[in-house]
GROMACS .gro file of N, CA, C and O in nm:
model
  376
    1MET      N    1  -2.630  -1.044   0.191
    1MET     CA    2  -2.539  -1.015   0.053
    1MET      C    3  -2.441  -0.933   0.092
    1MET      O    4  -2.343  -0.977   0.051
    2SER      N    5  -2.437  -0.843   0.200
    2SER     CA    6  -2.333  -0.781   0.195
    2SER      C    7  -2.219  -0.834   0.258
    2SER      O    8  -2.148  -0.800   0.272
    3ASP      N    9  -2.249  -0.962   0.342
    3ASP     CA   10  -2.108  -1.037   0.412
    3ASP      C   11  -2.050  -1.119   0.313
    3ASP      O   12  -1.940  -1.097   0.331
    4ALA      N   13  -2.135  -1.130   0.193
    4ALA     CA   14  -2.051  -1.226   0.101
    4ALA      C   15  -1.930  -1.121  -0.006
    4ALA      O   16  -1.831  -1.207  -0.004
    5ASN      N   17  -1.938  -1.007   0.000
    5ASN     CA   18  -1.901  -0.905  -0.057
    5ASN      C   19  -1.745  -0.919   0.014
    5ASN      O   20  -1.639  -0.902  -0.078
    6PRO      N   21  -1.696  -0.887   0.129
    6PRO     CA   22  -1.573  -0.879   0.233
    6PRO      C   23  -1.502  -1.013   0.212
    6PRO      O   24  -1.403  -0.989   0.235
    7GLU      N   25  -1.565  -1.109   0.255
    7GLU     CA   26  -1.553  -1.254   0.241
    7GLU      C   27  -1.448  -1.280   0.069
    7GLU      O   28  -1.363  -1.318   0.074
    8GLN      N   29  -1.520  -1.210  -0.005
    8GLN     CA   30  -1.468  -1.244  -0.157
    8GLN      C   31  -1.349  -1.157  -0.160
    8GLN      O   32  -1.241  -1.171  -0.195
    9ASP      N   33  -1.339  -1.017  -0.101
    9ASP     CA   34  -1.249  -0.928  -0.118
    9ASP      C   35  -1.113  -0.980  -0.034
    9ASP      O   36  -1.003  -0.982  -0.038
   10GLU      N   37  -1.113  -1.051   0.121
   10GLU     CA   38  -1.069  -1.115   0.218
   10GLU      C   39  -0.962  -1.218   0.128
   10GLU      O   40  -0.854  -1.276   0.141
   11SER      N   41  -1.061  -1.307   0.067
   11SER     CA   42  -0.977  -1.388  -0.029
   11SER      C   43  -0.896  -1.335  -0.151
   11SER      O   44  -0.778  -1.427  -0.130
   12GLN      N   45  -0.919  -1.227  -0.230
   12GLN     CA   46  -0.813  -1.187  -0.276
   12GLN      C   47  -0.703  -1.139  -0.244
   12GLN      O   48  -0.595  -1.214  -0.288
   13THR      N   49  -0.700  -1.023  -0.108
   13THR     CA   50  -0.600  -0.999  -0.018
   13THR      C   51  -0.676  -0.961   0.091
   13THR      O   52  -0.816  -0.882   0.111
   14ALA      N   53  -0.557  -1.019   0.175
   14ALA     CA   54  -0.648  -0.959   0.345
   14ALA      C   55  -0.620  -0.840   0.388
   14ALA      O   56  -0.687  -0.803   0.419
   15ALA      N   57  -0.583  -0.747   0.270
   15ALA     CA   58  -0.593  -0.614   0.339
   15ALA      C   59  -0.613  -0.486   0.194
   15ALA      O   60  -0.561  -0.441   0.121
   16ALA      N   61  -0.744  -0.535   0.181
   16ALA     CA   62  -0.805  -0.473   0.040
   16ALA      C   63  -0.823  -0.308   0.024
   16ALA      O   64  -0.765  -0.237  -0.018
   17HIS      N   65  -0.868  -0.251   0.129
   17HIS     CA   66  -0.850  -0.141   0.206
   17HIS      C   67  -0.707  -0.070   0.227
   17HIS      O   68  -0.702   0.029   0.140
   18ALA      N   69  -0.617  -0.136   0.266
   18ALA     CA   70  -0.448  -0.076   0.304
   18ALA      C   71  -0.391  -0.051   0.148
   18ALA      O   72  -0.326   0.009   0.131
   19THR      N   73  -0.460  -0.163   0.079
   19THR     CA   74  -0.361  -0.207  -0.076
   19THR      C   75  -0.446  -0.072  -0.163
   19THR      O   76  -0.339   0.007  -0.227
   20ALA      N   77  -0.575  -0.032  -0.141
   20ALA     CA   78  -0.602   0.059  -0.214
   20ALA      C   79  -0.566   0.219  -0.167
   20ALA      O   80  -0.514   0.284  -0.255
   21VAL      N   81  -0.572   0.225  -0.049
   21VAL     CA   82  -0.495   0.304  -0.023
   21VAL      C   83  -0.371   0.354  -0.053
   21VAL      O   84  -0.344   0.448  -0.074
   22LEU      N   85  -0.286   0.226  -0.066
   22LEU     CA   86  -0.148   0.241  -0.087
   22LEU      C   87  -0.113   0.318  -0.202
   22LEU      O   88  -0.070   0.389  -0.243
   23GLU      N   89  -0.206   0.235  -0.281
   23GLU     CA   90  -0.183   0.260  -0.461
   23GLU      C   91  -0.241   0.443  -0.451
   23GLU      O   92  -0.160   0.504  -0.552
   24HIS      N   93  -0.337   0.452  -0.421
   24HIS     CA   94  -0.373   0.587  -0.433
   24HIS      C   95  -0.287   0.645  -0.372
   24HIS      O   96  -0.282   0.766  -0.439
   25VAL      N   97  -0.272   0.690  -0.293
   25VAL     CA   98  -0.158   0.781  -0.207
   25VAL      C   99  -0.019   0.771  -0.318
   25VAL      O  100   0.034   0.876  -0.346
   26VAL      N  101   0.025   0.635  -0.331
   26VAL     CA  102   0.154   0.676  -0.443
   26VAL      C  103   0.147   0.725  -0.578
   26VAL      O  104   0.236   0.791  -0.637
   27LYS      N  105   0.035   0.685  -0.621
   27LYS     CA  106   0.007   0.745  -0.736
   27LYS      C  107  -0.009   0.888  -0.740
   27LYS      O  108   0.011   0.966  -0.882
   28SER      N  109  -0.039   0.947  -0.632
   28SER     CA  110  -0.100   1.089  -0.629
   28SER      C  111   0.047   1.157  -0.626
   28SER      O  112   0.060   1.272  -0.638
   29VAL      N  113   0.168   1.081  -0.546
   29VAL     CA  114   0.282   1.137  -0.544
   29VAL      C  115   0.376   1.160  -0.649
   29VAL      O  116   0.449   1.268  -0.689
   30VAL      N  117   0.379   1.046  -0.744
   30VAL     CA  118   0.439   1.023  -0.841
   30VAL      C  119   0.444   1.134  -0.932
   30VAL      O  120   0.332   1.138  -0.991
   31GLY      N  121   0.534   1.113  -1.076
   31GLY     CA  122   0.543   1.151  -1.225
   31GLY      C  123   0.431   1.110  -1.291
   31GLY      O  124   0.411   1.138  -1.383
   32ASP      N  125   0.509   0.963  -1.270
   32ASP     CA  126   0.398   0.846  -1.395
   32ASP      C  127   0.335   0.762  -1.296
   32ASP      O  128   0.342   0.630  -1.239
   33PRO      N  129   0.198   0.805  -1.246
   33PRO     CA  130   0.109   0.701  -1.206
   33PRO      C  131   0.112   0.600  -1.264
   33PRO      O  132   0.064   0.459  -1.202
   34ASP      N  133   0.100   0.540  -1.379
   34ASP     CA  134   0.080   0.399  -1.446
   34ASP      C  135   0.211   0.304  -1.434
   34ASP      O  136   0.168   0.221  -1.445
   35ALA      N  137   0.286   0.364  -1.396
   35ALA     CA  138   0.414   0.268  -1.364
   35ALA      C  139   0.410   0.231  -1.223
   35ALA      O  140   0.488   0.136  -1.168
   36VAL      N  141   0.311   0.260  -1.146
   36VAL     CA  142   0.300   0.191  -1.005
   36VAL      C  143   0.228   0.076  -0.978
   36VAL      O  144   0.118   0.053  -1.040
   37VAL      N  145   0.315  -0.013  -0.958
   37VAL     CA  146   0.281  -0.184  -0.928
   37VAL      C  147   0.258  -0.184  -0.730
   37VAL      O  148   0.371  -0.157  -0.685
   38VAL      N  149   0.162  -0.246  -0.718
   38VAL     CA  150   0.156  -0.259  -0.578
   38VAL      C  151   0.088  -0.399  -0.584
   38VAL      O  152   0.019  -0.488  -0.604
   39LYS      N  153   0.200  -0.488  -0.451
   39LYS     CA  154   0.154  -0.599  -0.473
   39LYS      C  155   0.187  -0.661  -0.326
   39LYS      O  156   0.255  -0.627  -0.213
   40ALA      N  157   0.080  -0.746  -0.295
   40ALA     CA  158   0.053  -0.766  -0.170
   40ALA      C  159   0.097  -0.936  -0.110
   40ALA      O  160   0.034  -1.006  -0.202
   41ASP      N  161   0.153  -0.944  -0.021
   41ASP     CA  162   0.194  -1.097   0.010
   41ASP      C  163   0.184  -1.137   0.168
   41ASP      O  164   0.183  -1.023   0.277
   42GLU      N  165   0.103  -1.204   0.212
   42GLU     CA  166   0.043  -1.272   0.324
   42GLU      C  167   0.162  -1.335   0.426
   42GLU      O  168   0.229  -1.382   0.342
   43ALA      N  169   0.189  -1.228   0.518
   43ALA     CA  170   0.337  -1.300   0.577
   43ALA      C  171   0.313  -1.395   0.664
   43ALA      O  172   0.357  -1.441   0.741
   44GLY      N  173   0.163  -1.412   0.681
   44GLY     CA  174   0.131  -1.504   0.798
   44GLY      C  175  -0.007  -1.451   0.943
   44GLY      O  176   0.044  -1.350   0.960
   45GLY      N  177  -0.071  -1.552   0.962
   45GLY     CA  178  -0.144  -1.486   1.031
   45GLY      C  179  -0.219  -1.370   1.008
   45GLY      O  180  -0.314  -1.341   0.881
   46ASP      N  181  -0.246  -1.261   1.058
   46ASP     CA  182  -0.302  -1.139   1.057
   46ASP      C  183  -0.200  -1.042   1.008
   46ASP      O  184  -0.252  -0.896   0.977
   47ALA      N  185  -0.090  -1.065   0.950
   47ALA     CA  186   0.014  -0.983   0.880
   47ALA      C  187   0.026  -0.965   0.739
   47ALA      O  188   0.021  -1.083   0.692
   48VAL      N  189   0.050  -0.833   0.677
   48VAL     CA  190   0.075  -0.883   0.547
   48VAL      C  191   0.196  -0.791   0.495
   48VAL      O  192   0.196  -0.664   0.519
   49SER      N  193   0.244  -0.780   0.396
   49SER     CA  194   0.378  -0.703   0.355
   49SER      C  195   0.299  -0.680   0.192
   49SER      O  196   0.272  -0.750   0.137
   50LEU      N  197   0.328  -0.545   0.191
   50LEU     CA  198   0.240  -0.469   0.095
   50LEU      C  199   0.419  -0.402   0.022
   50LEU      O  200   0.492  -0.347   0.058
   51THR      N  201   0.434  -0.450  -0.093
   51THR     CA  202   0.546  -0.408  -0.192
   51THR      C  203   0.521  -0.292  -0.302
   51THR      O  204   0.377  -0.309  -0.367
   52VAL      N  205   0.574  -0.180  -0.300
   52VAL     CA  206   0.567  -0.077  -0.401
   52VAL      C  207   0.693  -0.084  -0.526
   52VAL      O  208   0.780  -0.019  -0.451
   53GLU      N  209   0.632  -0.055  -0.615
   53GLU     CA  210   0.745  -0.055  -0.729
   53GLU      C  211   0.697   0.083  -0.790
   53GLU      O  212   0.563   0.091  -0.834
   54VAL      N  213   0.774   0.176  -0.819
   54VAL     CA  214   0.737   0.263  -0.893
   54VAL      C  215   0.845   0.302  -1.029
   54VAL      O  216   0.937   0.228  -1.036
   55GLY      N  217   0.818   0.400  -1.073
   55GLY     CA  218   0.882   0.411  -1.233
   55GLY      C  219   1.028   0.473  -1.213
   55GLY      O  220   1.030   0.541  -1.085
   56PRO      N  221   1.096   0.450  -1.314
   56PRO     CA  222   1.234   0.555  -1.313
   56PRO      C  223   1.225   0.691  -1.273
   56PRO      O  224   1.128   0.743  -1.325
   57GLY      N  225   1.305   0.728  -1.170
   57GLY     CA  226   1.310   0.869  -1.128
   57GLY      C  227   1.175   0.912  -1.043
   57GLY      O  228   1.176   1.039  -0.962
   58ASP      N  229   1.086   0.833  -0.984
   58ASP     CA  230   1.002   0.859  -0.888
   58ASP      C  231   1.037   0.763  -0.765
   58ASP      O  232   0.975   0.882  -0.663
   59MET      N  233   1.126   0.705  -0.741
   59MET     CA  234   1.128   0.683  -0.616
   59MET      C  235   1.155   0.775  -0.499
   59MET      O  236   1.154   0.793  -0.370
   60GLY      N  237   1.262   0.873  -0.555
   60GLY     CA  238   1.291   1.008  -0.437
   60GLY      C  239   1.192   1.083  -0.420
   60GLY      O  240   1.171   1.139  -0.313
   61ARG      N  241   1.039   1.077  -0.530
   61ARG     CA  242   0.948   1.177  -0.468
   61ARG      C  243   0.899   1.092  -0.379
   61ARG      O  244   0.791   1.122  -0.271
   62VAL      N  245   0.879   0.950  -0.372
   62VAL     CA  246   0.785   0.865  -0.293
   62VAL      C  247   0.882   0.843  -0.134
   62VAL      O  248   0.809   0.884  -0.059
   63ILE      N  249   0.988   0.848  -0.118
   63ILE     CA  250   1.048   0.893  -0.036
   63ILE      C  251   1.068   0.950   0.060
   63ILE      O  252   1.033   1.025   0.178
   64GLY      N  253   1.113   1.099  -0.021
   64GLY     CA  254   1.100   1.222   0.032
   64GLY      C  255   1.227   1.246   0.109
   64GLY      O  256   1.333   1.185   0.120
   65ARG      N  257   1.262   1.379   0.169
   65ARG     CA  258   1.408   1.439   0.269
   65ARG      C  259   1.389   1.335   0.385
   65ARG      O  260   1.300   1.323   0.478
   66ARG      N  261   1.495   1.273   0.394
   66ARG     CA  262   1.488   1.190   0.489
   66ARG      C  263   1.402   1.067   0.541
   66ARG      O  264   1.330   1.036   0.626
   67GLY      N  265   1.301   1.045   0.405
   67GLY     CA  266   1.212   0.969   0.423
   67GLY      C  267   1.092   0.993   0.527
   67GLY      O  268   1.020   0.855   0.560
   68ARG      N  269   1.060   1.123   0.541
   68ARG     CA  270   0.937   1.157   0.602
   68ARG      C  271   0.813   1.128   0.498
   68ARG      O  272   0.720   1.072   0.568
   69ILE      N  273   0.820   1.107   0.382
   69ILE     CA  274   0.673   1.088   0.293
   69ILE      C  275   0.670   0.951   0.284
   69ILE      O  276   0.584   0.902   0.326
   70ALA      N  277   0.780   0.842   0.306
   70ALA     CA  278   0.771   0.728   0.305
   70ALA      C  279   0.717   0.680   0.455
   70ALA      O  280   0.612   0.589   0.487
   71ASN      N  281   0.771   0.736   0.538
   71ASN     CA  282   0.715   0.697   0.683
   71ASN      C  283   0.581   0.769   0.720
   71ASN      O  284   0.486   0.667   0.781
   72ALA      N  285   0.527   0.878   0.627
   72ALA     CA  286   0.397   0.892   0.645
   72ALA      C  287   0.288   0.841   0.585
   72ALA      O  288   0.147   0.749   0.568
   73ILE      N  289   0.344   0.764   0.485
   73ILE     CA  290   0.277   0.660   0.385
   73ILE      C  291   0.268   0.538   0.444
   73ILE      O  292   0.118   0.515   0.473
   74ARG      N  293   0.361   0.509   0.523
   74ARG     CA  294   0.336   0.426   0.580
   74ARG      C  295   0.220   0.399   0.680
   74ARG      O  296   0.160   0.329   0.733
   75THR      N  297   0.261   0.522   0.787
   75THR     CA  298   0.174   0.540   0.884
   75THR      C  299  -0.014   0.527   0.875
   75THR      O  300  -0.086   0.463   0.891
   76VAL      N  301  -0.012   0.592   0.712
   76VAL     CA  302  -0.176   0.575   0.669
   76VAL      C  303  -0.201   0.448   0.614
   76VAL      O  304  -0.333   0.408   0.684
   77VAL      N  305  -0.160   0.405   0.583
   77VAL     CA  306  -0.142   0.249   0.524
   77VAL      C  307  -0.164   0.149   0.659
   77VAL      O  308  -0.241   0.106   0.628
   78ARG      N  309  -0.102   0.176   0.757
   78ARG     CA  310  -0.135   0.083   0.857
   78ARG      C  311  -0.264   0.139   0.983
   78ARG      O  312  -0.332   0.053   1.001
   79ALA      N  313  -0.301   0.223   0.922
   79ALA     CA  314  -0.394   0.265   0.985
   79ALA      C  315  -0.514   0.211   0.880
   79ALA      O  316  -0.590   0.160   0.974
   80ALA      N  317  -0.534   0.210   0.770
   80ALA     CA  318  -0.654   0.165   0.669
   80ALA      C  319  -0.614   0.017   0.703
   80ALA      O  320  -0.723  -0.041   0.702
   81GLY      N  321  -0.513  -0.050   0.760
   81GLY     CA  322  -0.476  -0.190   0.770
   81GLY      C  323  -0.603  -0.248   0.894
   81GLY      O  324  -0.618  -0.334   0.908
   82VAL      N  325  -0.608  -0.175   0.971
   82VAL     CA  326  -0.666  -0.175   1.084
   82VAL      C  327  -0.823  -0.197   1.087
   82VAL      O  328  -0.863  -0.269   1.128
   83ARG      N  329  -0.886  -0.123   0.956
   83ARG     CA  330  -1.014  -0.118   0.921
   83ARG      C  331  -1.040  -0.277   0.863
   83ARG      O  332  -1.104  -0.356   0.881
   84ASP      N  333  -0.913  -0.327   0.791
   84ASP     CA  334  -0.898  -0.472   0.746
   84ASP      C  335  -0.855  -0.568   0.849
   84ASP      O  336  -0.893  -0.692   0.809
   85GLY      N  337  -0.842  -0.526   0.981
   85GLY     CA  338  -0.820  -0.639   1.093
   85GLY      C  339  -0.673  -0.691   1.078
   85GLY      O  340  -0.676  -0.809   1.119
   86VAL      N  341  -0.566  -0.626   1.003
   86VAL     CA  342  -0.441  -0.687   0.989
   86VAL      C  343  -0.341  -0.585   1.003
   86VAL      O  344  -0.351  -0.440   0.992
   87THR      N  345  -0.243  -0.627   1.023
   87THR     CA  346  -0.107  -0.574   1.042
   87THR      C  347  -0.013  -0.525   0.907
   87THR      O  348  -0.017  -0.658   0.847
   88VAL      N  349   0.018  -0.435   0.837
   88VAL     CA  350   0.044  -0.388   0.752
   88VAL      C  351   0.197  -0.354   0.739
   88VAL      O  352   0.223  -0.278   0.813
   89ASP      N  353   0.259  -0.391   0.687
   89ASP     CA  354   0.429  -0.329   0.697
   89ASP      C  355   0.429  -0.303   0.515
   89ASP      O  356   0.421  -0.392   0.402
   90VAL      N  357   0.510  -0.218   0.521
   90VAL     CA  358   0.485  -0.131   0.370
   90VAL      C  359   0.619  -0.138   0.324
   90VAL      O  360   0.753  -0.075   0.369
   91GLU      N  361   0.690  -0.199   0.199
   91GLU     CA  362   0.821  -0.221   0.175
   91GLU      C  363   0.835  -0.065   0.001
   91GLU      O  364   0.718  -0.140  -0.090
   92PHE      N  365   0.947  -0.022  -0.009
   92PHE     CA  366   0.955   0.045  -0.120
   92PHE      C  367   1.057  -0.043  -0.223
   92PHE      O  368   1.168   0.015  -0.176
   93LEU      N  369   1.061  -0.056  -0.341
   93LEU     CA  370   1.168  -0.120  -0.429
   93LEU      C  371   1.169  -0.011  -0.546
   93LEU      O  372   1.089   0.021  -0.624
   94ASP      N  373   1.296  -0.033  -0.590
   94ASP     CA  374   1.321   0.058  -0.692
   94ASP      C  375   1.288  -0.038  -0.829
   94ASP      O  376   1.315  -0.126  -0.823
   0.00000   0.00000   0.00000
């Protein structure tokens, strides 16, 4: 029974853990968590591209000074992607 659930998660998105981690971290950083939208696109093979859209005025909070927060988010999400067995690329959109 435990084997059926991961297969179901993989059919929805190949990077279920990475997507959940990304959504949680970004929502905790922004001022308007309800405006956060995370989309997953399978880039082919074992690669997944995650795009993040945030509300107006929150992009600066997500990127941080010199992109440090964005790079930290990418590092954590890539580590979560290892659990899913995929390579994850994170892109932040205005």
